[in-house]
mmCIF file of C-alpha atoms in Angstrom:
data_model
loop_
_atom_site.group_PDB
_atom_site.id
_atom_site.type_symbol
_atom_site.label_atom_id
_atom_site.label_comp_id
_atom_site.label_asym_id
_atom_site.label_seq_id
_atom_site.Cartn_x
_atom_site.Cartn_y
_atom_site.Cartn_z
ATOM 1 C CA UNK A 1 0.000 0.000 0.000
ATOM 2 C CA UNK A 2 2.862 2.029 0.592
ATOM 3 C CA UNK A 3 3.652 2.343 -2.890
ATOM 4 C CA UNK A 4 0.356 1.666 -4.906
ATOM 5 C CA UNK A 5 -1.097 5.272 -4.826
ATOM 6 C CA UNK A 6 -1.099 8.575 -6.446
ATOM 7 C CA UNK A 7 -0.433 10.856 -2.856
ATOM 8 C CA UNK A 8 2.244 13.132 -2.878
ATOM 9 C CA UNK A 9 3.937 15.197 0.118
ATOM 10 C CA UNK A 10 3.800 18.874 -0.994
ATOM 11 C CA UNK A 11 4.472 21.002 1.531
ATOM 12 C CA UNK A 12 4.124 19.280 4.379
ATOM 13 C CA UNK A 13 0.092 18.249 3.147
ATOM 14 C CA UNK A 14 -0.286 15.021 1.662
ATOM 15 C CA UNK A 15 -2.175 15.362 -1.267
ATOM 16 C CA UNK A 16 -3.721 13.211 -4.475
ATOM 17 C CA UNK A 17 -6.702 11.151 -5.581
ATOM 18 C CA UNK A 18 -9.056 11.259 -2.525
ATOM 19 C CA UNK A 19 -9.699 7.425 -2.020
ATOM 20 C CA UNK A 20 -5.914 7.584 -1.643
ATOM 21 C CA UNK A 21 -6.325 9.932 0.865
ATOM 22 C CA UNK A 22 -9.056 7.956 2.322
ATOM 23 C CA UNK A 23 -6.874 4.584 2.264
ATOM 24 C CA UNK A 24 -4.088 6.224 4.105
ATOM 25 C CA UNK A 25 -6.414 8.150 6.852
ATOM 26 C CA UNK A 26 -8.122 4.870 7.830
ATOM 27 C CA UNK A 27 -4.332 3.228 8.879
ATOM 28 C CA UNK A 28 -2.497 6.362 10.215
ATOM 29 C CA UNK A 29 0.205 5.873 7.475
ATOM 30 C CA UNK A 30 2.891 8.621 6.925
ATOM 31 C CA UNK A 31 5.041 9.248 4.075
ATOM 32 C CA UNK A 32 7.901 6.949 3.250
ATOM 33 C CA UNK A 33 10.774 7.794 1.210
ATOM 34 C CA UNK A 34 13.119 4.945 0.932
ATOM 35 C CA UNK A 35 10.937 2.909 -1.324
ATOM 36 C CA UNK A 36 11.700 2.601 -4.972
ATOM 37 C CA UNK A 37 9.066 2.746 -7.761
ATOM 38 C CA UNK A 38 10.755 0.482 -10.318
ATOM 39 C CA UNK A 39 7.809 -0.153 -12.915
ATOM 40 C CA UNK A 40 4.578 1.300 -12.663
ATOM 41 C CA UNK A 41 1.510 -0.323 -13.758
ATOM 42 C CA UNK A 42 -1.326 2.336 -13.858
ATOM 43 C CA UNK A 43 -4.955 1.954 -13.552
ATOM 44 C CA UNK A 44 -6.729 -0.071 -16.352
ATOM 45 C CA UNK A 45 -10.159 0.839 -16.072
ATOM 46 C CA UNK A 46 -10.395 -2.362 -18.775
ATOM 47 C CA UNK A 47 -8.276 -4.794 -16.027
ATOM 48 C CA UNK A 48 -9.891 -2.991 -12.782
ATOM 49 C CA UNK A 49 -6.456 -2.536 -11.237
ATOM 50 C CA UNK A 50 -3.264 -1.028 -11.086
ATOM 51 C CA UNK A 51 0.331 -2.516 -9.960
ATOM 52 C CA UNK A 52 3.623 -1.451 -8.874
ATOM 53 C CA UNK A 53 6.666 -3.180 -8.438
ATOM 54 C CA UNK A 54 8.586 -1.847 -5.680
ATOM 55 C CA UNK A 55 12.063 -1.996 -3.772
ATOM 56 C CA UNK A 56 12.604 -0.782 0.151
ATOM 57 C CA UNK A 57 15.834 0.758 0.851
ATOM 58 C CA UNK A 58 18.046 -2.024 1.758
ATOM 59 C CA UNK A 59 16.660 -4.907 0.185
ATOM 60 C CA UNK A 60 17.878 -6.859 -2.584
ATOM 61 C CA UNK A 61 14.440 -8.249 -3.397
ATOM 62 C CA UNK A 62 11.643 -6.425 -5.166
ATOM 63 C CA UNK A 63 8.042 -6.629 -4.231
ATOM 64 C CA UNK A 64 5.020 -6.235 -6.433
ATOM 65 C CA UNK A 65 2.010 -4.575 -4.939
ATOM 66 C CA UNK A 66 -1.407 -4.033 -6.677
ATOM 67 C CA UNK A 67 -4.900 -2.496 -5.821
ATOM 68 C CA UNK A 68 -8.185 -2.561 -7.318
ATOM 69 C CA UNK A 69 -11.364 -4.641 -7.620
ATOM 70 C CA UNK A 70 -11.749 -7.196 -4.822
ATOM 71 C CA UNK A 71 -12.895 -9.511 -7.568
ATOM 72 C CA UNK A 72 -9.911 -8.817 -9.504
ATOM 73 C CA UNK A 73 -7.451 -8.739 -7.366
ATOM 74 C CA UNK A 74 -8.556 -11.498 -5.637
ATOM 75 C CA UNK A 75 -8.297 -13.970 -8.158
ATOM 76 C CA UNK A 76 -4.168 -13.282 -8.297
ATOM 77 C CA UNK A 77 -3.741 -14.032 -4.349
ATOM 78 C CA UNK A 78 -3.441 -17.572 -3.368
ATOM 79 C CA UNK A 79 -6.861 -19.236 -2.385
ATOM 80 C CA UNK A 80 -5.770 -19.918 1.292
ATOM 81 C CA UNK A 81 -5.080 -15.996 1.337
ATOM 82 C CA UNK A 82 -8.381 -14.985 0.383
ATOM 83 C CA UNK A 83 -11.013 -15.555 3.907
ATOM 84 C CA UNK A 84 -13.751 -18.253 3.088
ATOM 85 C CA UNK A 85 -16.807 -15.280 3.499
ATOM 86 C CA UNK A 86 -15.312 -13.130 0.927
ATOM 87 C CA UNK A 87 -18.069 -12.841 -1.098
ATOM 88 C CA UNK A 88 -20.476 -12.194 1.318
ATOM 89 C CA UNK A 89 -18.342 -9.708 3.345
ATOM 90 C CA UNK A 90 -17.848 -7.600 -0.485
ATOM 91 C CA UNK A 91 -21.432 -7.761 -1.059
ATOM 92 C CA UNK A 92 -22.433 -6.796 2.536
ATOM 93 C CA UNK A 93 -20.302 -3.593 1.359
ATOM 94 C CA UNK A 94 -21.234 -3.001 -1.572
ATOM 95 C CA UNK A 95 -25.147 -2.897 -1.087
ATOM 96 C CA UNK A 96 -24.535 -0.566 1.978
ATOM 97 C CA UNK A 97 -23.255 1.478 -1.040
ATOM 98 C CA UNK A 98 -19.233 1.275 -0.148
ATOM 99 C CA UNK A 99 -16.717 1.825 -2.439
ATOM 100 C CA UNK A 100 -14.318 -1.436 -1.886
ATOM 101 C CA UNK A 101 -10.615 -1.501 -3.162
ATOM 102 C CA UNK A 102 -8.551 -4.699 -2.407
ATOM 103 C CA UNK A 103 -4.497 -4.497 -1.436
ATOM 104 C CA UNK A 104 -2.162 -7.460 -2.848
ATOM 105 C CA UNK A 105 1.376 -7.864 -1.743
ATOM 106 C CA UNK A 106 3.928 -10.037 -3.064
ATOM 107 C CA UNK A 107 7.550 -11.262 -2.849
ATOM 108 C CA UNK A 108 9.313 -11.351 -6.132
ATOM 109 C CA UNK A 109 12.102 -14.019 -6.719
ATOM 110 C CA UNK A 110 13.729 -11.933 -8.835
ATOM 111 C CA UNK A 111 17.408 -10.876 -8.656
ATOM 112 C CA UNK A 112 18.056 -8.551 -11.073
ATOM 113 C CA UNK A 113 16.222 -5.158 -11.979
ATOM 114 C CA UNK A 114 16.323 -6.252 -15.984
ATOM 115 C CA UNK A 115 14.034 -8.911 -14.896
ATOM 116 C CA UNK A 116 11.380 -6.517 -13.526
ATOM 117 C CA UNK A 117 12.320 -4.068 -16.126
ATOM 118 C CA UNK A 118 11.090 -7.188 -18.470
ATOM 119 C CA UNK A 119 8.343 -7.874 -16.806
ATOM 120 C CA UNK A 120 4.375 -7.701 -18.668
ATOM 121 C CA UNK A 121 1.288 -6.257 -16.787
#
């Protein structure tokens, strides 16, 4: 989540799409600067998400992080990952008229940035 958004720190205000600003509000997150944006997948309104693929200061490994659709994203997480009442917890939200985004985090066993750099959506 830390890197899967369109928020920017200008003067001291974060600022950007406001279900960004929403996101971050609800966990108390502040800015981070030692993450890397390596390649940037943006919004497909056509795929109903959007990806990064990420590297925190320090680490040799990259991470890929995406956002979008629960139904989307949900169907690139590993079943055991995804609770059992799913679908009934995104419809209880949705007909209460929520707007529902779903967060994705993964590993990458990748050792080289021309890998990512090679990489397709």
């Amino acid at each position: 989540m830390a890197s899967c958004h369109s928020l920017i720190l200008l003067d001291g205000t974060i600022q950007g799409d406001p279900l960004d600003l929403k996101m971050f509000e609800s966990t108390a997150w502040s800015p981070v600067e030692a993450i890397a944006i390596l390649r940037q997948f943006p919004f497909s309104s056509s795929l109903q998400r959007m990806s990064v693929i990420a590297q925190l200061a320090g680490e040799h490994h990259f991470r890929a992080y995406m956002k979008g659709a629960p139904e989307m994203v949900a169907r690139f997480c590993r079943p055991e990952t995804v609770p059992k009442n799913f679908p009934q917890e995104l419809r209880n939200y949705t007909v209460q008229g929520f707007r529902v985004i779903a967060l994705a985090h993964k590993v990458l066993k990748m050792g080289k940035l021309s890998d990512v750099q090679r990489l397709a959506r």
